[in-house]
Amino acid sequence: MSRGLFITLEGMDGAGKTTHLEWLQHHLAARGLPLVVTREPGGTALGEALRQLLLDSHEPRQPDTEALLMFAARREHIATVIAPALAAGKWVLCDRFTDATYAYQSGGSGMDWERVAVLENWVQGGLQPDLTLYFDLEPEVGRARTRQARAPDRFEREQIDFYRRVRAAYLRRAHEYPERIRVIDAARTLAEIQAELENIMIKY
Ligand code: TMP
Protein backbone atom coordinates (compact mmCIF):
# COMPACT_ATOMS: atom_id res chain seq x y z
CA MET A 1 0.00 0.00 0.00
CA SER A 2 1.37 3.42 -0.87
CA ARG A 3 1.85 6.01 1.85
CA GLY A 4 -0.85 8.67 2.18
CA LEU A 5 -0.24 12.34 1.55
CA PHE A 6 0.62 14.62 4.47
CA ILE A 7 -0.84 18.10 3.98
CA THR A 8 -0.49 20.92 6.51
CA LEU A 9 -2.27 24.26 6.58
CA GLU A 10 -0.64 27.34 8.00
CA GLY A 11 -1.63 30.92 8.18
CA MET A 12 -1.70 34.19 9.94
CA ASP A 13 -4.49 34.39 12.52
CA GLY A 14 -7.57 35.69 10.69
CA ALA A 15 -6.46 34.37 7.29
CA GLY A 16 -9.47 32.05 7.04
CA LYS A 17 -7.44 28.87 7.50
CA THR A 18 -10.29 27.00 9.21
CA THR A 19 -12.74 27.80 6.39
CA HIS A 20 -10.21 26.69 3.79
CA LEU A 21 -9.48 23.50 5.71
CA GLU A 22 -13.18 22.59 5.71
CA TRP A 23 -13.44 23.30 2.00
CA LEU A 24 -10.38 21.16 1.27
CA GLN A 25 -11.70 18.36 3.44
CA HIS A 26 -14.94 18.24 1.43
CA HIS A 27 -13.11 18.56 -1.85
CA LEU A 28 -10.84 15.59 -1.08
CA ALA A 29 -13.63 13.50 0.47
CA ALA A 30 -15.62 14.00 -2.75
CA ARG A 31 -12.69 12.41 -4.59
CA GLY A 32 -13.14 9.36 -2.35
CA LEU A 33 -9.85 9.81 -0.52
CA PRO A 34 -9.55 8.34 3.00
CA LEU A 35 -8.87 11.33 5.22
CA VAL A 36 -7.73 12.06 8.74
CA VAL A 37 -8.27 15.67 9.78
CA THR A 38 -6.37 16.87 12.81
CA ARG A 39 -4.72 19.91 14.35
CA GLU A 40 -1.80 21.26 16.34
CA PRO A 41 -1.34 21.85 19.10
CA GLY A 42 -3.77 19.00 19.69
CA GLY A 43 -4.86 15.88 17.88
CA THR A 44 -4.42 13.53 20.88
CA ALA A 45 -5.75 13.63 24.44
CA LEU A 46 -2.38 14.87 25.68
CA GLY A 47 -2.07 17.34 22.81
CA GLU A 48 -5.51 18.81 23.44
CA ALA A 49 -4.69 19.22 27.15
CA LEU A 50 -1.45 20.97 26.23
CA ARG A 51 -3.35 23.11 23.72
CA GLN A 52 -5.67 24.34 26.43
CA LEU A 53 -2.72 25.09 28.68
CA LEU A 54 -0.86 26.91 25.91
CA LEU A 55 -3.72 28.94 24.46
CA ASP A 56 -5.68 29.84 27.57
CA SER A 57 -2.90 30.80 29.96
CA HIS A 58 -2.08 34.47 30.50
CA GLU A 59 1.19 33.71 32.25
CA PRO A 60 4.31 34.99 30.47
CA ARG A 61 6.75 32.17 29.64
CA GLN A 62 9.94 31.45 27.79
CA PRO A 63 9.62 30.79 24.03
CA ASP A 64 11.89 27.74 24.50
CA THR A 65 9.42 26.31 27.02
CA GLU A 66 6.54 26.97 24.65
CA ALA A 67 8.38 25.25 21.80
CA LEU A 68 9.23 22.22 23.96
CA LEU A 69 5.56 21.83 24.84
CA MET A 70 4.57 22.18 21.17
CA PHE A 71 7.09 19.50 20.22
CA ALA A 72 6.03 17.24 23.10
CA ALA A 73 2.47 17.38 21.78
CA ARG A 74 3.80 16.87 18.24
CA ARG A 75 5.82 13.79 19.14
CA GLU A 76 2.71 12.11 20.56
CA HIS A 77 0.64 13.28 17.60
CA ILE A 78 3.08 11.89 15.03
CA ALA A 79 3.55 8.56 16.82
CA THR A 80 -0.10 7.81 17.53
CA VAL A 81 -2.05 9.60 14.78
CA ILE A 82 -0.09 10.97 11.81
CA ALA A 83 2.44 8.21 11.07
CA PRO A 84 -0.04 5.31 11.48
CA ALA A 85 -2.59 7.05 9.23
CA LEU A 86 0.00 7.74 6.50
CA ALA A 87 1.26 4.15 6.74
CA ALA A 88 -2.32 2.91 6.29
CA GLY A 89 -2.54 4.92 3.04
CA LYS A 90 -4.71 7.69 4.47
CA TRP A 91 -4.28 11.35 3.68
CA VAL A 92 -3.65 13.55 6.70
CA LEU A 93 -4.88 17.14 6.77
CA CYS A 94 -3.27 18.91 9.70
CA ASP A 95 -4.23 22.40 10.86
CA ARG A 96 -0.76 23.83 11.64
CA PHE A 97 2.51 21.94 12.16
CA THR A 98 6.20 22.73 12.64
CA ASP A 99 6.28 25.79 10.36
CA ALA A 100 4.08 27.39 13.06
CA THR A 101 6.79 26.81 15.68
CA TYR A 102 9.36 28.55 13.45
CA ALA A 103 6.87 31.36 12.82
CA TYR A 104 5.51 31.94 16.34
CA GLN A 105 8.16 30.79 18.82
CA SER A 106 11.18 31.81 16.72
CA GLY A 107 9.93 34.61 14.43
CA GLY A 108 7.36 36.02 16.84
CA SER A 109 8.92 35.35 20.24
CA GLY A 110 12.62 35.32 19.38
CA MET A 111 13.61 31.72 20.04
CA ASP A 112 16.80 30.72 18.25
CA TRP A 113 15.88 29.42 14.76
CA GLU A 114 18.47 26.64 14.86
CA ARG A 115 17.13 25.34 18.16
CA VAL A 116 13.77 24.79 16.50
CA ALA A 117 15.62 22.88 13.78
CA VAL A 118 17.26 20.64 16.43
CA LEU A 119 13.87 19.83 17.97
CA GLU A 120 12.35 19.31 14.52
CA ASN A 121 14.98 16.70 13.63
CA TRP A 122 14.73 15.04 17.01
CA VAL A 123 10.93 14.78 17.02
CA GLN A 124 10.19 14.22 13.35
CA GLY A 125 13.15 12.20 12.10
CA GLY A 126 12.64 12.35 8.36
CA LEU A 127 8.92 13.11 8.47
CA GLN A 128 7.93 16.29 6.64
CA PRO A 129 4.64 17.38 5.10
CA ASP A 130 4.33 16.66 1.37
CA LEU A 131 2.46 19.90 0.86
CA THR A 132 1.93 22.98 3.02
CA LEU A 133 -0.69 25.57 2.18
CA TYR A 134 0.27 28.85 3.78
CA PHE A 135 -2.49 31.48 3.84
CA ASP A 136 -0.68 34.78 3.81
CA LEU A 137 -2.22 37.96 5.11
CA GLU A 138 -0.98 41.32 6.32
CA PRO A 139 -1.18 41.42 10.14
CA GLU A 140 -3.43 44.49 10.18
CA VAL A 141 -6.04 42.74 8.03
CA GLY A 142 -5.81 39.53 10.08
CA ARG A 143 -6.33 41.29 13.37
CA ALA A 144 -9.32 43.22 12.12
CA ARG A 145 -10.88 39.94 10.97
CA THR A 146 -10.31 37.97 14.19
CA ARG A 147 -11.66 40.78 16.32
CA GLN A 148 -14.90 40.64 14.42
CA ALA A 149 -15.12 36.87 14.45
CA ARG A 150 -14.52 35.95 18.11
CA ALA A 151 -12.75 36.88 21.33
CA PRO A 152 -8.98 36.66 20.82
CA ASP A 153 -7.04 33.86 22.54
CA ARG A 154 -3.72 34.46 24.24
CA PHE A 155 -1.66 34.43 21.05
CA GLU A 156 -4.05 36.69 19.18
CA ARG A 157 -3.74 39.41 21.80
CA GLU A 158 -0.08 39.92 21.04
CA GLN A 159 1.00 43.10 19.35
CA ILE A 160 1.00 43.88 15.65
CA ASP A 161 4.82 43.79 15.57
CA PHE A 162 4.71 40.22 16.79
CA TYR A 163 2.54 39.31 13.79
CA ARG A 164 4.86 41.09 11.40
CA ARG A 165 7.68 38.87 12.66
CA VAL A 166 5.47 35.78 12.45
CA ARG A 167 4.66 36.57 8.85
CA ALA A 168 8.31 37.22 7.97
CA ALA A 169 9.24 33.83 9.45
CA TYR A 170 6.54 32.03 7.44
CA LEU A 171 7.76 33.73 4.28
CA ARG A 172 11.34 32.73 5.13
CA ARG A 173 10.23 29.10 5.46
CA ALA A 174 8.36 29.36 2.14
CA HIS A 175 11.50 30.77 0.53
CA GLU A 176 13.59 27.90 1.94
CA TYR A 177 11.10 25.19 0.87
CA PRO A 178 9.51 26.43 -2.36
CA GLU A 179 8.63 22.90 -3.50
CA ARG A 180 6.63 22.11 -0.38
CA ILE A 181 5.13 25.41 0.76
CA ARG A 182 2.57 27.18 -1.41
CA VAL A 183 1.98 30.81 -0.47
CA ILE A 184 -1.67 31.69 -0.99
CA ASP A 185 -2.77 35.33 -0.92
CA ALA A 186 -5.57 35.21 1.67
CA ALA A 187 -6.68 38.80 1.10
CA ARG A 188 -8.63 37.73 -2.00
CA THR A 189 -12.25 36.52 -2.18
CA LEU A 190 -13.20 33.03 -1.05
CA ALA A 191 -14.07 32.05 -4.63
CA GLU A 192 -10.65 33.12 -5.90
CA ILE A 193 -8.84 31.25 -3.14
CA GLN A 194 -10.89 28.10 -3.67
CA ALA A 195 -10.16 28.21 -7.40
CA GLU A 196 -6.44 28.33 -6.59
CA LEU A 197 -6.75 25.45 -4.11
CA GLU A 198 -8.58 23.37 -6.68
CA ASN A 199 -5.84 24.09 -9.15
CA ILE A 200 -3.08 23.14 -6.70
CA MET A 201 -4.81 19.87 -5.78
CA ILE A 202 -5.17 18.71 -9.39
CA LYS A 203 -1.63 17.31 -9.42
CA TYR A 204 -2.11 15.27 -6.23
P1 TMP B 1 -5.36 28.11 15.67
O1 TMP B 1 -6.02 26.84 16.05
O2 TMP B 1 -6.29 29.25 15.53
O3 TMP B 1 -4.47 27.96 14.52
O4 TMP B 1 -4.50 28.55 16.97
C1 TMP B 1 -3.37 27.91 17.37
C2 TMP B 1 -2.42 28.95 17.95
O5 TMP B 1 -1.24 28.28 18.40
C3 TMP B 1 -1.99 29.99 16.94
O6 TMP B 1 -2.06 31.28 17.48
C4 TMP B 1 -0.56 29.65 16.66
C5 TMP B 1 -0.11 28.92 17.89
N1 TMP B 1 0.94 27.92 17.63
C6 TMP B 1 2.25 28.20 18.02
O7 TMP B 1 2.53 29.26 18.56
N2 TMP B 1 3.23 27.26 17.76
C7 TMP B 1 2.98 26.06 17.17
O8 TMP B 1 3.89 25.25 16.96
C8 TMP B 1 1.59 25.78 16.78
C9 TMP B 1 1.27 24.48 16.14
C10 TMP B 1 0.63 26.73 17.04
GROMACS .gro file of C-alpha atoms and ligand atoms in nm:
model
  225
    1MET     CA    1   0.000   0.000   0.000
    2SER     CA    2   0.137   0.342  -0.087
    3ARG     CA    3   0.185   0.601   0.185
    4GLY     CA    4  -0.085   0.867   0.218
    5LEU     CA    5  -0.024   1.234   0.155
    6PHE     CA    6   0.062   1.462   0.447
    7ILE     CA    7  -0.084   1.810   0.398
    8THR     CA    8  -0.049   2.092   0.651
    9LEU     CA    9  -0.227   2.426   0.658
   10GLU     CA   10  -0.064   2.734   0.800
   11GLY     CA   11  -0.163   3.092   0.818
   12MET     CA   12  -0.170   3.419   0.994
   13ASP     CA   13  -0.449   3.439   1.252
   14GLY     CA   14  -0.757   3.569   1.069
   15ALA     CA   15  -0.646   3.437   0.729
   16GLY     CA   16  -0.947   3.205   0.704
   17LYS     CA   17  -0.744   2.887   0.750
   18THR     CA   18  -1.029   2.700   0.921
   19THR     CA   19  -1.274   2.780   0.639
   20HIS     CA   20  -1.021   2.669   0.379
   21LEU     CA   21  -0.948   2.350   0.571
   22GLU     CA   22  -1.318   2.259   0.571
   23TRP     CA   23  -1.344   2.330   0.200
   24LEU     CA   24  -1.038   2.116   0.127
   25GLN     CA   25  -1.170   1.836   0.344
   26HIS     CA   26  -1.494   1.824   0.143
   27HIS     CA   27  -1.311   1.856  -0.185
   28LEU     CA   28  -1.084   1.559  -0.108
   29ALA     CA   29  -1.363   1.350   0.047
   30ALA     CA   30  -1.562   1.400  -0.275
   31ARG     CA   31  -1.269   1.241  -0.459
   32GLY     CA   32  -1.314   0.936  -0.235
   33LEU     CA   33  -0.985   0.981  -0.052
   34PRO     CA   34  -0.955   0.834   0.300
   35LEU     CA   35  -0.887   1.133   0.522
   36VAL     CA   36  -0.773   1.206   0.874
   37VAL     CA   37  -0.827   1.567   0.978
   38THR     CA   38  -0.637   1.687   1.281
   39ARG     CA   39  -0.472   1.991   1.435
   40GLU     CA   40  -0.180   2.126   1.634
   41PRO     CA   41  -0.134   2.185   1.910
   42GLY     CA   42  -0.377   1.900   1.969
   43GLY     CA   43  -0.486   1.588   1.788
   44THR     CA   44  -0.442   1.353   2.088
   45ALA     CA   45  -0.575   1.363   2.444
   46LEU     CA   46  -0.238   1.487   2.568
   47GLY     CA   47  -0.207   1.734   2.281
   48GLU     CA   48  -0.551   1.881   2.344
   49ALA     CA   49  -0.469   1.922   2.715
   50LEU     CA   50  -0.145   2.097   2.623
   51ARG     CA   51  -0.335   2.311   2.372
   52GLN     CA   52  -0.567   2.434   2.643
   53LEU     CA   53  -0.272   2.509   2.868
   54LEU     CA   54  -0.086   2.691   2.591
   55LEU     CA   55  -0.372   2.894   2.446
   56ASP     CA   56  -0.568   2.984   2.757
   57SER     CA   57  -0.290   3.080   2.996
   58HIS     CA   58  -0.208   3.447   3.050
   59GLU     CA   59   0.119   3.371   3.225
   60PRO     CA   60   0.431   3.499   3.047
   61ARG     CA   61   0.675   3.217   2.964
   62GLN     CA   62   0.994   3.145   2.779
   63PRO     CA   63   0.962   3.079   2.403
   64ASP     CA   64   1.189   2.774   2.450
   65THR     CA   65   0.942   2.631   2.702
   66GLU     CA   66   0.654   2.697   2.465
   67ALA     CA   67   0.838   2.525   2.180
   68LEU     CA   68   0.923   2.222   2.396
   69LEU     CA   69   0.556   2.183   2.484
   70MET     CA   70   0.457   2.218   2.117
   71PHE     CA   71   0.709   1.950   2.022
   72ALA     CA   72   0.603   1.724   2.310
   73ALA     CA   73   0.247   1.738   2.178
   74ARG     CA   74   0.380   1.687   1.824
   75ARG     CA   75   0.582   1.379   1.914
   76GLU     CA   76   0.271   1.211   2.056
   77HIS     CA   77   0.064   1.328   1.760
   78ILE     CA   78   0.308   1.189   1.503
   79ALA     CA   79   0.355   0.856   1.682
   80THR     CA   80  -0.010   0.781   1.753
   81VAL     CA   81  -0.205   0.960   1.478
   82ILE     CA   82  -0.009   1.097   1.181
   83ALA     CA   83   0.244   0.821   1.107
   84PRO     CA   84  -0.004   0.531   1.148
   85ALA     CA   85  -0.259   0.705   0.923
   86LEU     CA   86   0.000   0.774   0.650
   87ALA     CA   87   0.126   0.415   0.674
   88ALA     CA   88  -0.232   0.291   0.629
   89GLY     CA   89  -0.254   0.492   0.304
   90LYS     CA   90  -0.471   0.769   0.447
   91TRP     CA   91  -0.428   1.135   0.368
   92VAL     CA   92  -0.365   1.355   0.670
   93LEU     CA   93  -0.488   1.714   0.677
   94CYS     CA   94  -0.327   1.891   0.970
   95ASP     CA   95  -0.423   2.240   1.086
   96ARG     CA   96  -0.076   2.383   1.164
   97PHE     CA   97   0.251   2.194   1.216
   98THR     CA   98   0.620   2.273   1.264
   99ASP     CA   99   0.628   2.579   1.036
  100ALA     CA  100   0.408   2.739   1.306
  101THR     CA  101   0.679   2.681   1.568
  102TYR     CA  102   0.936   2.855   1.345
  103ALA     CA  103   0.687   3.136   1.282
  104TYR     CA  104   0.551   3.194   1.634
  105GLN     CA  105   0.816   3.079   1.882
  106SER     CA  106   1.118   3.181   1.672
  107GLY     CA  107   0.993   3.461   1.443
  108GLY     CA  108   0.736   3.602   1.684
  109SER     CA  109   0.892   3.535   2.024
  110GLY     CA  110   1.262   3.532   1.938
  111MET     CA  111   1.361   3.172   2.004
  112ASP     CA  112   1.680   3.072   1.825
  113TRP     CA  113   1.588   2.942   1.476
  114GLU     CA  114   1.847   2.664   1.486
  115ARG     CA  115   1.713   2.534   1.816
  116VAL     CA  116   1.377   2.479   1.650
  117ALA     CA  117   1.562   2.288   1.378
  118VAL     CA  118   1.726   2.064   1.643
  119LEU     CA  119   1.387   1.983   1.797
  120GLU     CA  120   1.235   1.931   1.452
  121ASN     CA  121   1.498   1.670   1.363
  122TRP     CA  122   1.473   1.504   1.701
  123VAL     CA  123   1.093   1.478   1.702
  124GLN     CA  124   1.019   1.422   1.335
  125GLY     CA  125   1.315   1.220   1.210
  126GLY     CA  126   1.264   1.235   0.836
  127LEU     CA  127   0.892   1.311   0.847
  128GLN     CA  128   0.793   1.629   0.664
  129PRO     CA  129   0.464   1.738   0.510
  130ASP     CA  130   0.433   1.666   0.137
  131LEU     CA  131   0.246   1.990   0.086
  132THR     CA  132   0.193   2.298   0.302
  133LEU     CA  133  -0.069   2.557   0.218
  134TYR     CA  134   0.027   2.885   0.378
  135PHE     CA  135  -0.249   3.148   0.384
  136ASP     CA  136  -0.068   3.478   0.381
  137LEU     CA  137  -0.222   3.796   0.511
  138GLU     CA  138  -0.098   4.132   0.632
  139PRO     CA  139  -0.118   4.142   1.014
  140GLU     CA  140  -0.343   4.449   1.018
  141VAL     CA  141  -0.604   4.274   0.803
  142GLY     CA  142  -0.581   3.953   1.008
  143ARG     CA  143  -0.633   4.129   1.337
  144ALA     CA  144  -0.932   4.322   1.212
  145ARG     CA  145  -1.088   3.994   1.097
  146THR     CA  146  -1.031   3.797   1.419
  147ARG     CA  147  -1.166   4.078   1.632
  148GLN     CA  148  -1.490   4.064   1.442
  149ALA     CA  149  -1.512   3.687   1.445
  150ARG     CA  150  -1.452   3.595   1.811
  151ALA     CA  151  -1.275   3.688   2.133
  152PRO     CA  152  -0.898   3.666   2.082
  153ASP     CA  153  -0.704   3.386   2.254
  154ARG     CA  154  -0.372   3.446   2.424
  155PHE     CA  155  -0.166   3.443   2.105
  156GLU     CA  156  -0.405   3.669   1.918
  157ARG     CA  157  -0.374   3.941   2.180
  158GLU     CA  158  -0.008   3.992   2.104
  159GLN     CA  159   0.100   4.310   1.935
  160ILE     CA  160   0.100   4.388   1.565
  161ASP     CA  161   0.482   4.379   1.557
  162PHE     CA  162   0.471   4.022   1.679
  163TYR     CA  163   0.254   3.931   1.379
  164ARG     CA  164   0.486   4.109   1.140
  165ARG     CA  165   0.768   3.887   1.266
  166VAL     CA  166   0.547   3.578   1.245
  167ARG     CA  167   0.466   3.657   0.885
  168ALA     CA  168   0.831   3.722   0.797
  169ALA     CA  169   0.924   3.383   0.945
  170TYR     CA  170   0.654   3.203   0.744
  171LEU     CA  171   0.776   3.373   0.428
  172ARG     CA  172   1.134   3.273   0.513
  173ARG     CA  173   1.023   2.910   0.546
  174ALA     CA  174   0.836   2.936   0.214
  175HIS     CA  175   1.150   3.077   0.053
  176GLU     CA  176   1.359   2.790   0.194
  177TYR     CA  177   1.110   2.519   0.087
  178PRO     CA  178   0.951   2.643  -0.236
  179GLU     CA  179   0.863   2.290  -0.350
  180ARG     CA  180   0.663   2.211  -0.038
  181ILE     CA  181   0.513   2.541   0.076
  182ARG     CA  182   0.257   2.718  -0.141
  183VAL     CA  183   0.198   3.081  -0.047
  184ILE     CA  184  -0.167   3.169  -0.099
  185ASP     CA  185  -0.277   3.533  -0.092
  186ALA     CA  186  -0.557   3.521   0.167
  187ALA     CA  187  -0.668   3.880   0.110
  188ARG     CA  188  -0.863   3.773  -0.200
  189THR     CA  189  -1.225   3.652  -0.218
  190LEU     CA  190  -1.320   3.303  -0.105
  191ALA     CA  191  -1.407   3.205  -0.463
  192GLU     CA  192  -1.065   3.312  -0.590
  193ILE     CA  193  -0.884   3.125  -0.314
  194GLN     CA  194  -1.089   2.810  -0.367
  195ALA     CA  195  -1.016   2.821  -0.740
  196GLU     CA  196  -0.644   2.833  -0.659
  197LEU     CA  197  -0.675   2.545  -0.411
  198GLU     CA  198  -0.858   2.337  -0.668
  199ASN     CA  199  -0.584   2.409  -0.915
  200ILE     CA  200  -0.308   2.314  -0.670
  201MET     CA  201  -0.481   1.987  -0.578
  202ILE     CA  202  -0.517   1.871  -0.939
  203LYS     CA  203  -0.163   1.731  -0.942
  204TYR     CA  204  -0.211   1.527  -0.623
  205TMP     P1  205  -0.536   2.811   1.567
  205TMP     O1  206  -0.602   2.684   1.605
  205TMP     O2  207  -0.629   2.925   1.553
  205TMP     O3  208  -0.447   2.796   1.452
  205TMP     O4  209  -0.450   2.855   1.697
  205TMP     C1  210  -0.337   2.791   1.737
  205TMP     C2  211  -0.242   2.895   1.795
  205TMP     O5  212  -0.124   2.828   1.840
  205TMP     C3  213  -0.199   2.999   1.694
  205TMP     O6  214  -0.206   3.128   1.748
  205TMP     C4  215  -0.056   2.965   1.666
  205TMP     C5  216  -0.011   2.892   1.789
  205TMP     N1  217   0.094   2.792   1.763
  205TMP     C6  218   0.225   2.820   1.802
  205TMP     O7  219   0.253   2.926   1.856
  205TMP     N2  220   0.323   2.726   1.776
  205TMP     C7  221   0.298   2.606   1.717
  205TMP     O8  222   0.389   2.525   1.696
  205TMP     C8  223   0.159   2.578   1.678
  205TMP     C9  224   0.127   2.448   1.614
  205TMP    C10  225   0.063   2.673   1.704
   0.00000   0.00000   0.00000
